[in-house]
Coordinates of C-alpha atoms in Angstrom, one line a residue:
M1 CA 15.5 -0.9 9.9
K2 CA 13.2 1.9 8.8
S3 CA 11.1 -0.4 6.6
V4 CA 10.6 -2.9 9.5
L5 CA 9.7 -0.2 12.1
V6 CA 7.3 1.6 9.8
G7 CA 5.8 -1.6 8.5
I8 CA 5.1 -2.9 12.0
T9 CA 3.4 0.2 13.1
G10 CA 0.8 -0.2 10.3
P11 CA -0.7 -3.4 11.6
A12 CA -0.3 -2.2 15.2
L13 CA -2.2 1.0 14.5
L14 CA -5.1 -1.0 12.8
T15 CA -5.2 -3.3 15.8
V16 CA -5.5 -0.4 18.2
K17 CA -8.3 1.1 16.1
A18 CA -10.1 -2.2 16.0
R19 CA -9.9 -2.5 19.8
F20 CA -11.5 0.9 20.4
L21 CA -13.7 1.6 17.4
S22 CA -16.8 -0.2 16.2
P23 CA -17.1 -1.5 12.6
E24 CA -19.5 1.5 11.9
E25 CA -16.9 4.0 13.1
F26 CA -14.3 2.1 11.0
G27 CA -16.6 2.8 8.0
Y28 CA -16.2 6.6 8.7
I29 CA -12.4 6.2 8.9
A30 CA -12.4 4.4 5.6
V31 CA -14.3 7.2 3.8
I32 CA -12.1 9.8 5.5
L33 CA -8.9 8.1 4.3
I34 CA -10.3 7.8 0.8
I35 CA -11.1 11.6 0.7
V36 CA -7.8 12.6 2.3
G37 CA -5.8 10.4 -0.1
L38 CA -7.6 11.8 -3.1
F39 CA -7.1 15.4 -2.1
R40 CA -3.5 14.9 -1.3
L41 CA -2.9 13.3 -4.7
M42 CA -4.6 16.4 -6.4
E43 CA -2.5 18.9 -4.4
S44 CA 0.8 17.1 -5.2
F45 CA -0.1 17.1 -9.0
G46 CA 3.0 15.1 -9.8
I47 CA 5.2 18.2 -9.1
S48 CA 7.4 16.3 -6.7
Q49 CA 8.4 13.8 -9.4
A50 CA 9.0 16.6 -11.8
I51 CA 11.4 18.2 -9.3
I52 CA 13.3 15.0 -8.9
Q53 CA 13.4 14.3 -12.6
R54 CA 14.9 17.8 -13.5
D55 CA 18.7 18.0 -13.6
E56 CA 18.5 21.4 -11.9
V57 CA 15.9 23.6 -10.4
T58 CA 16.6 27.3 -10.2
I59 CA 15.7 29.5 -7.3
Q60 CA 13.0 31.3 -9.4
E61 CA 11.5 27.9 -10.3
S62 CA 11.7 26.7 -6.7
S63 CA 10.0 29.9 -5.3
T64 CA 7.3 29.7 -7.9
L65 CA 6.6 26.1 -7.1
F66 CA 6.5 26.8 -3.4
Y67 CA 3.9 29.6 -3.7
F68 CA 1.9 27.6 -6.2
N69 CA 1.9 24.6 -3.9
M70 CA 0.8 26.8 -1.0
L71 CA -2.1 28.2 -3.0
L72 CA -3.1 24.8 -4.3
S73 CA -3.2 23.4 -0.7
I74 CA -5.4 26.3 0.4
F75 CA -7.6 25.8 -2.6
M76 CA -7.9 22.0 -2.0
A77 CA -8.7 22.5 1.7
A78 CA -11.4 25.1 0.9
L79 CA -12.8 22.7 -1.8
L80 CA -13.0 19.9 0.7
Y81 CA -14.7 22.2 3.3
F82 CA -17.4 23.4 0.9
F83 CA -18.0 19.9 -0.6
S84 CA -18.2 18.2 2.7
P85 CA -22.1 18.2 2.8
L86 CA -22.2 16.7 -0.7
I87 CA -19.7 13.9 0.2
A88 CA -21.6 13.1 3.4
S89 CA -24.8 13.0 1.4
F90 CA -23.3 10.6 -1.2
F91 CA -22.3 8.1 1.4
S92 CA -25.5 8.7 3.5
L93 CA -23.3 9.6 6.5
P94 CA -24.6 12.9 8.0
I95 CA -21.9 13.1 10.8
L96 CA -19.2 12.8 8.0
E97 CA -19.7 16.5 7.2
E98 CA -18.4 17.5 10.6
Y99 CA -15.4 15.1 10.4
L100 CA -14.4 16.3 6.9
R101 CA -14.4 19.9 7.9
V102 CA -11.9 19.1 10.6
V103 CA -9.9 16.9 8.1
C104 CA -9.4 20.1 5.9
I105 CA -6.6 21.0 8.3
I106 CA -4.7 17.9 7.3
V107 CA -4.9 18.8 3.6
L108 CA -3.8 22.3 4.4
V109 CA -0.7 21.5 6.6
T110 CA 0.7 18.7 4.4
G111 CA 1.1 21.0 1.3
P112 CA 4.5 22.4 2.1
S113 CA 6.0 19.0 3.1
L114 CA 5.4 17.6 -0.4
L115 CA 7.7 20.1 -2.0
F116 CA 10.5 20.0 0.6
R117 CA 10.3 16.2 0.7
A118 CA 10.9 16.2 -3.1
Y119 CA 14.1 18.3 -2.7
L120 CA 15.4 16.1 0.0
E121 CA 14.8 13.0 -2.2
K122 CA 16.5 14.8 -5.1
M123 CA 19.6 15.3 -2.9
M124 CA 19.5 11.7 -1.9
L125 CA 19.1 12.6 1.8
F126 CA 17.1 9.5 2.6
K127 CA 18.6 9.1 6.0
F128 CA 16.9 12.2 7.3
L129 CA 13.6 11.2 5.6
S130 CA 13.8 7.7 7.1
L131 CA 14.2 9.2 10.6
I132 CA 11.3 11.5 10.0
E133 CA 9.2 8.7 8.6
I134 CA 9.9 6.5 11.7
A135 CA 9.1 9.4 14.0
R136 CA 5.9 10.0 12.0
A137 CA 4.7 6.4 12.3
L138 CA 5.5 6.2 16.0
L139 CA 3.8 9.5 16.8
N140 CA 0.7 8.6 14.9
L141 CA 0.5 5.3 16.8
G142 CA 1.0 7.1 20.1
F143 CA -1.4 10.0 19.5
T144 CA -4.1 7.7 18.1
T145 CA -3.8 5.3 21.1
F146 CA -3.9 8.2 23.5
F147 CA -7.0 9.8 22.1
L148 CA -8.8 6.5 21.7
V149 CA -8.1 5.6 25.3
L150 CA -9.7 8.9 26.2
D151 CA -12.8 7.6 24.2
W152 CA -12.6 10.4 21.6
G153 CA -13.6 7.9 18.8
V154 CA -13.3 9.0 15.2
L155 CA -12.4 12.6 16.1
G156 CA -9.5 11.2 18.2
V157 CA -8.1 9.5 15.1
I158 CA -8.5 12.7 13.1
Y159 CA -6.8 14.8 15.8
A160 CA -3.9 12.3 15.9
Q161 CA -3.5 12.7 12.1
I162 CA -3.5 16.5 12.3
L163 CA -0.9 16.5 15.0
T164 CA 1.3 14.0 13.2
A165 CA 0.9 15.8 9.9
T166 CA 1.8 19.2 11.4
L167 CA 4.9 17.8 13.2
T168 CA 6.0 16.0 10.1
T169 CA 5.7 19.1 7.9
L170 CA 7.6 21.1 10.4
A171 CA 10.4 18.5 10.6
I172 CA 10.7 18.1 6.8
T173 CA 10.6 21.9 6.2
G174 CA 13.2 22.5 9.0
V175 CA 15.6 19.8 7.7
A176 CA 15.3 21.1 4.1
I177 CA 16.0 24.7 5.2
Y178 CA 18.8 23.7 7.5
L179 CA 20.5 21.5 4.8
K180 CA 19.8 24.2 2.2
A181 CA 18.0 21.6 0.0
A182 CA 15.8 24.3 -1.4
A183 CA 16.1 28.1 -1.7
I184 CA 13.0 30.2 -1.6
S185 CA 12.6 33.9 -2.4
F186 CA 9.8 36.4 -3.0
Y187 CA 9.3 35.4 -6.6
F188 CA 6.4 34.0 -8.7
K189 CA 6.0 33.7 -12.4
A190 CA 3.4 31.4 -14.0
S191 CA 5.6 30.5 -17.0
K192 CA 8.0 28.8 -14.7
L193 CA 5.3 26.3 -13.8
I194 CA 4.6 25.0 -17.3
P195 CA 7.5 22.5 -17.6
F196 CA 6.7 21.0 -14.2
L197 CA 3.0 20.8 -14.9
R198 CA 3.5 19.2 -18.3
F199 CA 5.5 16.4 -16.6
G200 CA 3.3 16.2 -13.5
V201 CA 0.0 15.9 -15.3
F202 CA 0.9 12.4 -16.6
V203 CA 2.3 11.3 -13.3
S204 CA -0.8 12.6 -11.6
A205 CA -3.1 10.8 -14.1
K206 CA -1.3 7.5 -13.4
Q207 CA -1.5 8.0 -9.7
L208 CA -5.2 8.8 -9.8
M209 CA -5.8 5.7 -11.9
S210 CA -3.9 3.5 -9.3
F211 CA -5.8 5.3 -6.5
A212 CA -9.1 4.6 -8.1
T213 CA -8.2 0.9 -8.6
K214 CA -7.3 0.5 -4.9
R215 CA -10.3 2.5 -3.5
L216 CA -13.2 2.1 -5.9
D217 CA -14.4 -1.1 -4.1
E218 CA -14.6 0.8 -0.8
V219 CA -16.4 3.8 -2.4
L220 CA -19.0 1.5 -3.9
I221 CA -19.5 -0.4 -0.7
G222 CA -19.9 2.9 1.1
Y223 CA -22.5 4.1 -1.5
F224 CA -24.5 0.9 -1.9
L225 CA -24.2 -0.7 1.5
T226 CA -23.9 0.4 5.2
S227 CA -21.0 2.1 7.0
E228 CA -20.7 -1.0 9.2
I229 CA -20.1 -3.3 6.2
L230 CA -17.6 -0.8 4.8
G231 CA -15.7 -0.7 8.1
I232 CA -15.4 -4.5 8.2
Y233 CA -14.3 -4.7 4.6
H234 CA -11.8 -1.8 5.1
F235 CA -10.3 -3.4 8.2
G236 CA -9.7 -6.8 6.7
K237 CA -8.4 -5.5 3.3
N238 CA -6.1 -2.9 4.8
M239 CA -4.6 -5.2 7.5
L240 CA -3.5 -7.5 4.7
E241 CA -2.2 -4.5 2.7
K242 CA -0.1 -3.6 5.7
F243 CA 1.4 -7.1 5.8
R244 CA 2.0 -6.9 2.0
S245 CA 3.8 -3.6 2.4
L246 CA 5.9 -5.0 5.2
M247 CA 7.1 -7.8 3.0
T248 CA 7.7 -5.7 -0.2
Q249 CA 9.3 -2.6 1.3
S250 CA 12.6 -4.3 2.0
F251 CA 13.3 -5.2 -1.7
G252 CA 10.8 -3.0 -3.6
K253 CA 13.2 0.0 -4.0
V254 CA 16.2 -2.1 -5.2
L255 CA 14.3 -4.5 -7.5
F256 CA 13.9 -2.1 -10.4
P257 CA 17.6 -1.0 -10.4
V258 CA 18.8 -4.6 -10.2
L259 CA 16.7 -5.7 -13.1
T260 CA 17.7 -2.6 -15.1
K261 CA 21.4 -3.5 -14.8
L262 CA 20.7 -6.8 -16.5
K263 CA 18.3 -5.6 -19.2
N264 CA 20.9 -6.1 -22.0
Q265 CA 21.8 -9.6 -20.8
P266 CA 18.7 -11.8 -21.4
P267 CA 20.0 -15.0 -19.9
K268 CA 21.1 -13.3 -16.7
L269 CA 17.9 -11.3 -16.6
S270 CA 15.8 -14.4 -16.8
F271 CA 17.9 -16.1 -14.1
A272 CA 17.6 -13.2 -11.8
Y273 CA 13.9 -12.8 -12.4
Q274 CA 13.1 -16.4 -11.6
R275 CA 15.3 -16.4 -8.5
I276 CA 13.8 -13.2 -7.2
S277 CA 10.3 -14.6 -7.8
R278 CA 11.2 -17.8 -6.1
Y279 CA 12.7 -16.0 -3.0
I280 CA 9.6 -13.9 -2.7
A281 CA 7.3 -16.9 -3.0
F282 CA 9.1 -18.7 -0.3
G283 CA 8.2 -15.9 2.1
A284 CA 4.8 -14.8 0.8
F285 CA 3.0 -18.0 0.2
P286 CA 3.3 -19.6 3.7
V287 CA 2.6 -16.2 5.4
F288 CA -0.7 -15.5 3.6
A289 CA -1.7 -19.2 3.5
G290 CA -1.2 -19.2 7.3
I291 CA -3.3 -16.1 7.6
A292 CA -6.1 -17.7 5.6
V293 CA -6.1 -20.9 7.6
T294 CA -6.0 -19.2 11.1
A295 CA -8.2 -16.2 10.4
H296 CA -11.2 -17.7 12.3
L297 CA -9.0 -18.1 15.3
F298 CA -6.9 -14.9 15.5
V299 CA -9.7 -12.4 14.5
P300 CA -11.8 -12.9 17.7
V301 CA -8.8 -13.4 19.9
L302 CA -6.8 -10.3 18.8
F303 CA -9.5 -7.9 17.6
G304 CA -12.7 -9.0 19.4
E305 CA -15.8 -10.9 18.2
Q306 CA -17.3 -7.7 16.7
W307 CA -14.9 -8.3 13.8
N308 CA -15.9 -11.9 13.1
D309 CA -17.5 -10.8 9.8
S310 CA -14.1 -9.8 8.5
I311 CA -12.8 -13.5 8.7
I312 CA -14.0 -14.2 5.2
I313 CA -12.1 -11.1 4.0
F314 CA -8.9 -12.4 5.5
Q315 CA -9.4 -15.8 4.0
V316 CA -10.2 -14.8 0.4
F317 CA -7.9 -11.8 0.2
S318 CA -4.9 -13.8 1.5
V319 CA -4.8 -15.8 -1.8
A320 CA -5.1 -12.7 -3.9
V321 CA -2.5 -10.7 -2.0
S322 CA 0.1 -13.5 -2.3
L323 CA -0.2 -13.3 -6.1
L324 CA -0.3 -9.5 -6.0
I325 CA 3.2 -9.4 -4.5
L326 CA 4.6 -11.2 -7.4
T327 CA 2.8 -8.9 -9.9
T328 CA 3.3 -5.5 -8.5
A329 CA 6.8 -6.1 -7.1
V330 CA 8.4 -8.2 -9.8
S331 CA 6.7 -8.4 -13.2
T332 CA 6.0 -4.6 -13.3
S333 CA 9.6 -3.9 -12.4
L334 CA 10.8 -6.2 -15.2
L335 CA 8.7 -4.5 -17.8
Y336 CA 9.9 -1.1 -16.7
A337 CA 13.5 -2.4 -16.7
V338 CA 13.3 -3.4 -20.4
N339 CA 11.7 -0.1 -21.3
K340 CA 8.1 -1.1 -21.6
P341 CA 6.3 1.5 -19.6
D342 CA 3.7 1.9 -22.3
Q343 CA 2.9 -1.8 -22.0
V344 CA 2.5 -1.5 -18.3
F345 CA 0.1 1.4 -18.8
Y346 CA -2.1 -0.3 -21.4
L347 CA -2.2 -3.5 -19.4
D348 CA -3.2 -1.5 -16.3
A349 CA -5.8 0.4 -18.3
A350 CA -7.4 -2.8 -19.8
T351 CA -7.4 -4.8 -16.5
N352 CA -8.7 -1.8 -14.5
T353 CA -11.5 -1.1 -17.0
I354 CA -12.8 -4.7 -16.6
Y355 CA -12.5 -4.4 -12.9
F356 CA -14.4 -1.1 -12.7
L357 CA -17.2 -2.4 -14.9
T358 CA -17.5 -5.6 -12.8
L359 CA -17.6 -3.6 -9.6
L360 CA -20.3 -1.3 -10.9
L361 CA -22.4 -4.3 -11.9
F362 CA -22.1 -6.3 -8.8
A363 CA -21.3 -3.9 -5.9
S364 CA -24.9 -3.6 -4.9
E365 CA -25.1 -7.4 -4.4
G366 CA -23.2 -7.2 -1.1
M367 CA -19.7 -7.3 0.4
L368 CA -19.0 -10.9 -0.8
A369 CA -19.7 -9.8 -4.4
V370 CA -17.1 -7.0 -4.1
L371 CA -14.7 -9.3 -2.4
L372 CA -14.9 -11.8 -5.2
A373 CA -14.6 -9.1 -7.8
Y374 CA -11.5 -7.7 -6.3
S375 CA -9.9 -11.1 -5.8
G376 CA -10.8 -12.1 -9.4
Y377 CA -9.2 -8.8 -10.6
V378 CA -6.0 -9.5 -8.8
I379 CA -5.8 -13.1 -10.0
Y380 CA -6.4 -12.3 -13.7
K381 CA -4.2 -9.2 -13.6
S382 CA -1.3 -11.3 -12.1
V383 CA -1.7 -13.9 -14.8
I384 CA -1.8 -11.4 -17.6
F385 CA 1.2 -9.4 -16.3
Q386 CA 3.2 -12.6 -15.8
I387 CA 2.5 -13.7 -19.4
Y388 CA 3.7 -10.4 -20.8
A389 CA 6.7 -10.3 -18.4
N390 CA 7.7 -13.8 -19.5
K391 CA 7.9 -12.7 -23.1
Q392 CA 10.9 -10.6 -22.2
L393 CA 12.7 -13.6 -20.8
T394 CA 14.6 -16.5 -22.4
D395 CA 12.9 -19.1 -20.3
S396 CA 9.3 -20.4 -20.8
I397 CA 6.3 -19.8 -18.6
F398 CA 6.5 -23.4 -17.4
S399 CA 10.0 -22.7 -16.1
Y400 CA 8.6 -19.8 -14.0
I401 CA 5.8 -22.0 -12.7
S402 CA 8.4 -24.6 -11.7
A403 CA 10.4 -22.0 -9.9
V404 CA 7.6 -21.1 -7.6
S405 CA 6.0 -24.6 -7.4
T406 CA 8.0 -25.8 -4.3
P407 CA 6.9 -23.0 -2.0
A408 CA 3.3 -23.3 -3.4
A409 CA 3.2 -27.0 -2.8
S410 CA 4.8 -26.8 0.6
S411 CA 2.3 -24.1 1.7
C412 CA -0.6 -26.4 0.5
V413 CA 0.7 -29.3 2.6
M414 CA 1.1 -26.9 5.6
V415 CA -2.5 -25.8 5.2
I416 CA -3.8 -29.4 5.0
V417 CA -1.9 -30.5 8.2
V418 CA -3.0 -27.4 10.1
L419 CA -6.7 -28.0 9.1
V420 CA -6.4 -31.6 10.3
F421 CA -5.0 -30.4 13.6
Q422 CA -7.8 -27.9 14.0
L423 CA -10.4 -30.5 13.2
I424 CA -9.1 -32.9 15.7
S425 CA -8.5 -30.4 18.5
N426 CA -11.7 -28.3 17.9
M427 CA -13.7 -29.9 20.7
V428 CA -10.8 -30.1 23.1
L429 CA -8.7 -26.9 22.9
S430 CA -9.6 -23.3 23.3
S431 CA -9.3 -20.9 20.4
S432 CA -6.2 -19.3 21.8
I433 CA -4.4 -22.6 22.3
Q434 CA -5.6 -23.7 18.9
L435 CA -4.1 -20.6 17.4
V436 CA -0.7 -21.1 19.0
G437 CA -0.8 -24.8 18.0
S438 CA -1.7 -24.0 14.4
I439 CA 1.1 -21.5 14.1
T440 CA 3.6 -23.8 15.6
I441 CA 2.6 -26.8 13.6
G442 CA 2.4 -24.7 10.4
I443 CA 5.9 -23.4 10.8
M444 CA 7.3 -26.9 11.6
V445 CA 5.6 -28.5 8.6
Y446 CA 6.6 -25.7 6.2
V447 CA 10.3 -25.5 7.4
S448 CA 10.5 -29.3 7.2
M449 CA 9.2 -29.4 3.7
I450 CA 11.6 -26.7 2.5
W451 CA 14.5 -28.3 4.3
F452 CA 13.9 -31.7 2.6
F453 CA 13.0 -30.5 -0.9
A454 CA 14.7 -27.1 -1.3
W455 CA 17.4 -26.7 1.3
E456 CA 19.7 -25.2 -1.3
T457 CA 17.2 -22.3 -1.8
L458 CA 17.4 -21.5 1.9
L459 CA 21.2 -21.1 1.5
Q460 CA 20.7 -18.9 -1.6
I461 CA 18.2 -16.7 0.3
K462 CA 20.7 -16.3 3.1
T463 CA 23.4 -15.3 0.7
A464 CA 21.1 -12.8 -1.0
L465 CA 20.1 -11.2 2.3
T466 CA 23.6 -11.1 3.8
K467 CA 25.7 -10.3 0.7
G468 CA 23.1 -8.7 -1.6
E469 CA 23.9 -11.3 -4.3
I470 CA 21.4 -13.4 -6.3
A471 CA 23.1 -16.8 -6.2

């Protein structure tokens, strides 16, 4: 329930922003999100994971971590405030300085919540965290809509983030204190930090590398190109990311434990891996194929014609994202399950290095060059990870390809039929009616294909969803 509600608010929030903000203003939002994300990563410093990993955290350690976290948050907020002019100059966005100095408040108020959230997770109090997360998502959507209706623009989005972050921090802190998840006293000793920092530095380094991979394309577009192009790129890419998250949140957290339980039973591990990949493909392939084939219809209808330049982003990224789901959600979990974290790290480092170099060489050529570089990166990374993941299985790579071939072929047939319908009806029907017709025909064709050629898989998916069993 939580995953669905939070997942839905993501696309809804982007839709509201697209209706009230211009692509240029979206460019400012993209840069602000990059900076906030980076500073929040640095202020967490992997300490949350270190707290969860420890068997026990004493009151002296807890108090030391709390005051260290507070000091680090103040330092990061001050750092952002003083570096705001330099950041604005880097992106050639003079108004950005004013926005970032307001954004400092977000960095400041989120500090305490990171520590208390870790304690709640350590005590497995996910019910309370889920309720807070749902409230946070709904409040952010409500505040953002309210301020945008008042025509406050980018500042309205920032104010909504500040209010949401403040209320979320108060809620997490209040729940943690009420449930006695963490005990804090007037105590601080630097030596108590060392074990946590030793653990956190590696976690933080991995998080920073992942963050750079996800955001470097936007940073380079912001540097080489205009804020309007950045806004269009950010909008299309992040809308698809929201849909990807919506599809993976429901099984992402349980995937790793399931595969871990089977790590010493290779035949069962191979069976489970292929079945899970097949189930995901049955959902991901038609959804993102449908997005690609209807993007030229739903973008102007839902978001307005000012976003027509983002159509190509939806079309190209949809293919990449469907493959990314199988890589990040499944093959990585398998490698972790069989105790190959070093292999994941080295593969990440190698593929990311190639990607970084490609971006640096071609980012100045325009948005399409960045789009192709990112899509190419996702495709070759997916292939490489799948090859290494398959080495841990008893079945061959061809067996894996066969497992996902039916949803892939069915999605292709669906796309062809929908394209024929659009070609025939283009001169007769309006865009809105074409969109409804395309979706209806696409669903009918795909469901018919699956029913005739893989009806037993539908029953297996039903069993997996209702009973939690991999048939």
